[in-house]
Tab-separated table of C-alpha atoms in Angstrom:
chain	number	residue	atom	x	y	z
A	19	UNK	CA	35.442	-26.884	119.234
A	20	UNK	CA	35.776	-26.067	115.546
A	21	UNK	CA	38.331	-28.736	114.741
A	22	UNK	CA	38.392	-32.333	113.613
A	23	UNK	CA	41.441	-34.278	114.762
A	24	UNK	CA	42.938	-37.260	112.975
A	25	UNK	CA	46.267	-39.064	113.505
A	26	UNK	CA	48.767	-38.069	110.811
A	27	UNK	CA	49.580	-41.633	109.861
A	28	UNK	CA	48.574	-45.260	110.251
A	29	UNK	CA	50.576	-48.257	109.081
A	30	UNK	CA	49.039	-51.646	108.447
A	31	UNK	CA	50.033	-54.944	106.865
A	32	UNK	CA	48.060	-56.322	103.918
A	33	UNK	CA	44.999	-58.247	105.064
A	34	UNK	CA	44.925	-56.587	108.453
A	35	UNK	CA	42.431	-54.011	109.728
A	36	UNK	CA	43.074	-50.267	109.768
A	37	UNK	CA	41.069	-47.970	112.008
A	38	UNK	CA	41.204	-44.225	111.550
A	39	UNK	CA	39.656	-42.087	114.296
A	40	UNK	CA	38.300	-38.592	113.845
A	41	UNK	CA	37.444	-36.607	116.940
A	42	UNK	CA	35.566	-33.360	117.415
A	43	UNK	CA	33.405	-31.833	120.097
A	44	UNK	CA	30.570	-31.182	117.657
A	45	UNK	CA	30.337	-34.704	116.283
A	46	UNK	CA	27.419	-35.817	118.462
A	47	UNK	CA	25.294	-33.357	116.477
A	48	UNK	CA	26.899	-33.780	113.064
A	49	UNK	CA	27.105	-36.403	110.377
A	50	UNK	CA	30.609	-37.447	109.369
A	51	UNK	CA	31.775	-38.052	105.822
A	52	UNK	CA	34.961	-39.831	104.755
A	53	UNK	CA	37.050	-39.306	101.609
A	54	UNK	CA	40.005	-41.151	100.122
A	55	UNK	CA	42.599	-39.069	98.300
A	56	UNK	CA	45.442	-40.424	96.213
A	57	UNK	CA	48.185	-38.184	94.765
A	58	UNK	CA	47.299	-36.587	91.466
A	59	UNK	CA	43.708	-37.803	91.564
A	60	UNK	CA	40.371	-36.404	92.655
A	61	UNK	CA	39.134	-37.452	96.081
A	62	UNK	CA	36.676	-40.345	96.328
A	63	UNK	CA	33.697	-40.318	98.657
A	64	UNK	CA	33.783	-43.463	100.829
A	65	UNK	CA	31.236	-42.970	103.603
A	66	UNK	CA	28.353	-40.538	104.115
A	67	UNK	CA	26.179	-39.836	107.128
A	68	UNK	CA	28.527	-41.646	109.523
A	69	UNK	CA	28.107	-45.165	108.178
A	70	UNK	CA	26.422	-45.248	104.764
A	71	UNK	CA	28.453	-46.518	101.825
A	72	UNK	CA	27.793	-45.253	98.273
A	73	UNK	CA	27.297	-47.785	95.547
A	74	UNK	CA	30.564	-48.954	94.067
A	75	UNK	CA	32.567	-48.586	97.269
A	76	UNK	CA	33.956	-51.950	98.456
A	77	UNK	CA	32.375	-53.282	101.636
A	78	UNK	CA	35.772	-53.480	103.331
A	79	UNK	CA	35.262	-49.778	104.033
A	80	UNK	CA	32.921	-49.030	106.927
A	81	UNK	CA	32.172	-46.097	109.193
A	82	UNK	CA	30.853	-45.634	112.692
A	83	UNK	CA	30.358	-42.802	115.125
A	84	UNK	CA	29.924	-42.651	118.890
A	85	UNK	CA	30.019	-39.541	120.996
A	86	UNK	CA	32.809	-37.238	119.922
A	87	UNK	CA	34.672	-39.796	117.791
A	88	UNK	CA	33.941	-41.192	114.358
A	89	UNK	CA	35.941	-44.081	112.939
A	90	UNK	CA	36.707	-45.286	109.448
A	91	UNK	CA	37.562	-48.986	109.369
A	92	UNK	CA	39.253	-50.741	106.473
A	93	UNK	CA	38.926	-54.490	106.908
A	94	UNK	CA	41.355	-56.650	104.959
A	95	UNK	CA	43.552	-53.789	103.775
A	96	UNK	CA	44.872	-54.035	100.224
A	97	UNK	CA	47.886	-52.338	98.673
A	98	UNK	CA	45.583	-50.124	96.622
A	99	UNK	CA	44.154	-48.647	99.830
A	100	UNK	CA	47.345	-46.698	100.411
A	101	UNK	CA	46.134	-43.081	100.393
A	102	UNK	CA	45.291	-40.123	102.606
A	103	UNK	CA	41.898	-40.322	104.297
A	104	UNK	CA	39.949	-37.262	105.425
A	105	UNK	CA	36.966	-36.962	107.693
A	106	UNK	CA	34.570	-34.053	107.226
A	107	UNK	CA	31.571	-32.665	109.077
A	108	UNK	CA	29.303	-29.651	108.799
A	109	UNK	CA	26.836	-27.863	111.019
A	110	UNK	CA	23.176	-28.413	110.187
A	111	UNK	CA	22.881	-24.964	108.569
A	112	UNK	CA	25.636	-25.934	106.134
A	113	UNK	CA	28.310	-23.657	107.524
A	114	UNK	CA	31.065	-23.963	108.342
A	115	UNK	CA	32.430	-27.195	106.973
A	116	UNK	CA	35.295	-28.833	108.810
A	117	UNK	CA	37.915	-31.204	107.464
A	118	UNK	CA	40.248	-33.302	109.545
A	119	UNK	CA	43.930	-32.910	108.827
A	120	UNK	CA	44.064	-36.229	106.983
A	121	UNK	CA	45.546	-39.611	107.849
A	122	UNK	CA	48.093	-41.200	105.557
A	123	UNK	CA	47.582	-44.956	105.434
A	124	UNK	CA	50.704	-46.896	104.563
A	125	UNK	CA	50.397	-50.539	103.581
A	126	UNK	CA	53.554	-52.288	104.729
B	30	UNK	CA	26.362	-41.201	85.292
B	31	UNK	CA	27.170	-38.128	87.344
B	32	UNK	CA	30.026	-36.117	85.857
B	33	UNK	CA	31.637	-32.878	86.947
B	34	UNK	CA	34.074	-31.475	84.396
B	35	UNK	CA	36.222	-28.524	85.418
B	36	UNK	CA	37.984	-25.906	83.331
B	37	UNK	CA	41.693	-26.093	82.607
B	38	UNK	CA	44.694	-25.185	84.709
B	39	UNK	CA	45.500	-21.508	85.217
B	40	UNK	CA	48.579	-19.406	85.890
B	41	UNK	CA	47.959	-15.986	87.442
B	42	UNK	CA	49.995	-13.124	88.810
B	43	UNK	CA	49.618	-11.892	92.392
B	44	UNK	CA	46.698	-9.511	92.732
B	45	UNK	CA	44.833	-10.989	89.785
B	46	UNK	CA	41.577	-12.957	89.806
B	47	UNK	CA	40.788	-16.451	88.582
B	48	UNK	CA	37.485	-17.991	87.537
B	49	UNK	CA	37.136	-21.766	87.580
B	50	UNK	CA	34.115	-23.473	86.050
B	51	UNK	CA	32.450	-26.788	86.752
B	52	UNK	CA	30.002	-28.295	84.255
B	53	UNK	CA	27.641	-30.888	85.673
B	54	UNK	CA	25.871	-33.687	83.828
B	55	UNK	CA	24.096	-36.951	84.519
B	56	UNK	CA	21.665	-35.648	87.122
B	57	UNK	CA	19.173	-32.870	87.733
B	58	UNK	CA	21.457	-29.871	88.161
B	59	UNK	CA	19.141	-27.774	90.311
B	60	UNK	CA	18.574	-30.554	92.852
B	61	UNK	CA	22.064	-30.593	94.356
B	62	UNK	CA	24.423	-27.964	95.681
B	63	UNK	CA	27.947	-27.611	94.361
B	64	UNK	CA	30.744	-27.452	96.923
B	65	UNK	CA	34.236	-26.086	96.291
B	66	UNK	CA	37.287	-27.454	98.099
B	67	UNK	CA	40.970	-26.816	97.522
B	68	UNK	CA	44.263	-28.481	98.364
B	69	UNK	CA	47.452	-26.463	98.516
B	70	UNK	CA	50.754	-28.291	97.914
B	71	UNK	CA	51.576	-30.482	100.897
B	72	UNK	CA	48.412	-29.460	102.715
B	73	UNK	CA	45.045	-31.024	103.462
B	74	UNK	CA	41.605	-30.310	102.067
B	75	UNK	CA	40.122	-26.876	102.723
B	76	UNK	CA	36.468	-25.938	102.294
B	77	UNK	CA	35.844	-22.764	100.260
B	78	UNK	CA	32.052	-22.689	100.136
B	79	UNK	CA	28.971	-23.965	98.361
B	80	UNK	CA	26.136	-22.795	96.146
B	81	UNK	CA	22.643	-24.151	95.727
B	82	UNK	CA	21.802	-23.879	92.021
B	83	UNK	CA	18.095	-24.135	92.792
B	84	UNK	CA	18.037	-20.752	94.509
B	85	UNK	CA	21.540	-19.337	94.157
B	86	UNK	CA	22.047	-19.418	97.908
B	87	UNK	CA	25.702	-19.383	98.884
B	88	UNK	CA	27.804	-19.940	101.976
B	89	UNK	CA	31.503	-19.181	102.167
B	90	UNK	CA	34.211	-20.147	104.602
B	91	UNK	CA	35.345	-17.262	106.755
B	92	UNK	CA	38.772	-17.303	105.087
B	93	UNK	CA	37.183	-16.603	101.707
B	94	UNK	CA	34.428	-14.141	102.636
B	95	UNK	CA	34.632	-11.149	100.326
B	96	UNK	CA	37.141	-12.809	98.019
B	97	UNK	CA	35.267	-15.807	96.605
B	98	UNK	CA	32.105	-15.588	94.535
B	99	UNK	CA	30.133	-18.580	93.292
B	100	UNK	CA	27.489	-18.355	90.594
B	101	UNK	CA	25.319	-20.929	88.859
B	102	UNK	CA	24.111	-20.921	85.262
B	103	UNK	CA	21.135	-23.238	85.000
B	104	UNK	CA	21.032	-22.889	81.205
B	105	UNK	CA	24.419	-24.613	80.879
B	106	UNK	CA	24.455	-26.621	84.130
B	107	UNK	CA	27.662	-24.839	85.081
B	108	UNK	CA	28.892	-23.363	88.338
B	109	UNK	CA	31.632	-20.741	88.374
B	110	UNK	CA	33.912	-19.925	91.291
B	111	UNK	CA	35.846	-16.664	91.137
B	112	UNK	CA	38.631	-15.874	93.561
B	113	UNK	CA	40.069	-12.353	93.661
B	114	UNK	CA	43.211	-10.675	95.049
B	115	UNK	CA	45.284	-13.802	94.538
B	116	UNK	CA	48.481	-14.399	96.476
B	117	UNK	CA	51.010	-17.216	96.340
B	118	UNK	CA	49.085	-18.874	99.163
B	119	UNK	CA	46.188	-19.432	96.758
B	120	UNK	CA	48.314	-21.781	94.669
B	121	UNK	CA	46.344	-24.996	94.944
B	122	UNK	CA	44.246	-27.574	93.157
B	123	UNK	CA	40.616	-26.531	93.260
B	124	UNK	CA	37.869	-29.154	93.201
B	125	UNK	CA	34.154	-28.829	92.653
B	126	UNK	CA	31.955	-31.555	94.079
B	127	UNK	CA	28.271	-32.449	94.223
B	128	UNK	CA	26.651	-31.851	97.560
B	129	UNK	CA	24.034	-34.002	99.201
B	130	UNK	CA	21.128	-32.537	101.120
B	131	UNK	CA	19.880	-28.975	101.512
B	132	UNK	CA	22.098	-27.415	102.690
B	133	UNK	CA	24.864	-29.758	101.525
B	134	UNK	CA	26.576	-31.432	104.474
B	135	UNK	CA	28.884	-33.726	102.457
B	136	UNK	CA	29.649	-34.593	98.849
B	137	UNK	CA	29.407	-37.696	96.699
B	138	UNK	CA	31.027	-36.910	93.341
B	139	UNK	CA	34.070	-34.833	92.512
B	140	UNK	CA	35.437	-32.961	89.521
B	141	UNK	CA	38.903	-33.757	88.213
B	142	UNK	CA	40.486	-30.670	89.785
B	143	UNK	CA	41.928	-27.432	88.410
B	144	UNK	CA	45.453	-26.376	89.295
B	145	UNK	CA	45.754	-22.650	89.918
B	146	UNK	CA	49.310	-21.362	90.151
B	147	UNK	CA	49.928	-17.843	91.430
B	148	UNK	CA	53.376	-16.600	90.565
B	149	UNK	CA	55.030	-13.373	89.527
């Protein structure tokens, strides 16, 4: 499959845990990257290579991957985490890149 | 620190071309690829392609083959992305980003974005 599938939306109360799945047939052979995108701003890279977190990213953001599904977990959601989250993967030769459709996280 | 600074917003007519630039600083320019991604209004992120400044190697998404051209100027640490035969569907914010790995499989830093509006 050449698609990455995400749920369009997730709602969560402050302090609770949000889990965003990303599924794709190719994921067992691909690393997954996660990005946060807020309106009017550049995206922010949250997770690389399935589960690694760049410096400066809060540890409430974590990633995992098993089989054909990768998951971004936000533990202890804060109001500022309201954004659209995208998963992304690429084949080992660098082409093509795939983006999930994005998941809008709403903090209730 | 790593910085990617893009050129200013553009307004173009259908059929025209646009060239967006991305000046990199704060790291060794030739060591990382530059990836271009766009977001049309109300849509998600869409991969356009990438270039490896170290060797000029490029890869383009199928949707942009023959219409997008990426070049790197190692004397100014700048990557240019030209898109030709513009239509209203190319109206979008275009982002450059720094790739990790060879070839780049993800990105870690992003430019501020360049809004390209295609309108008659």
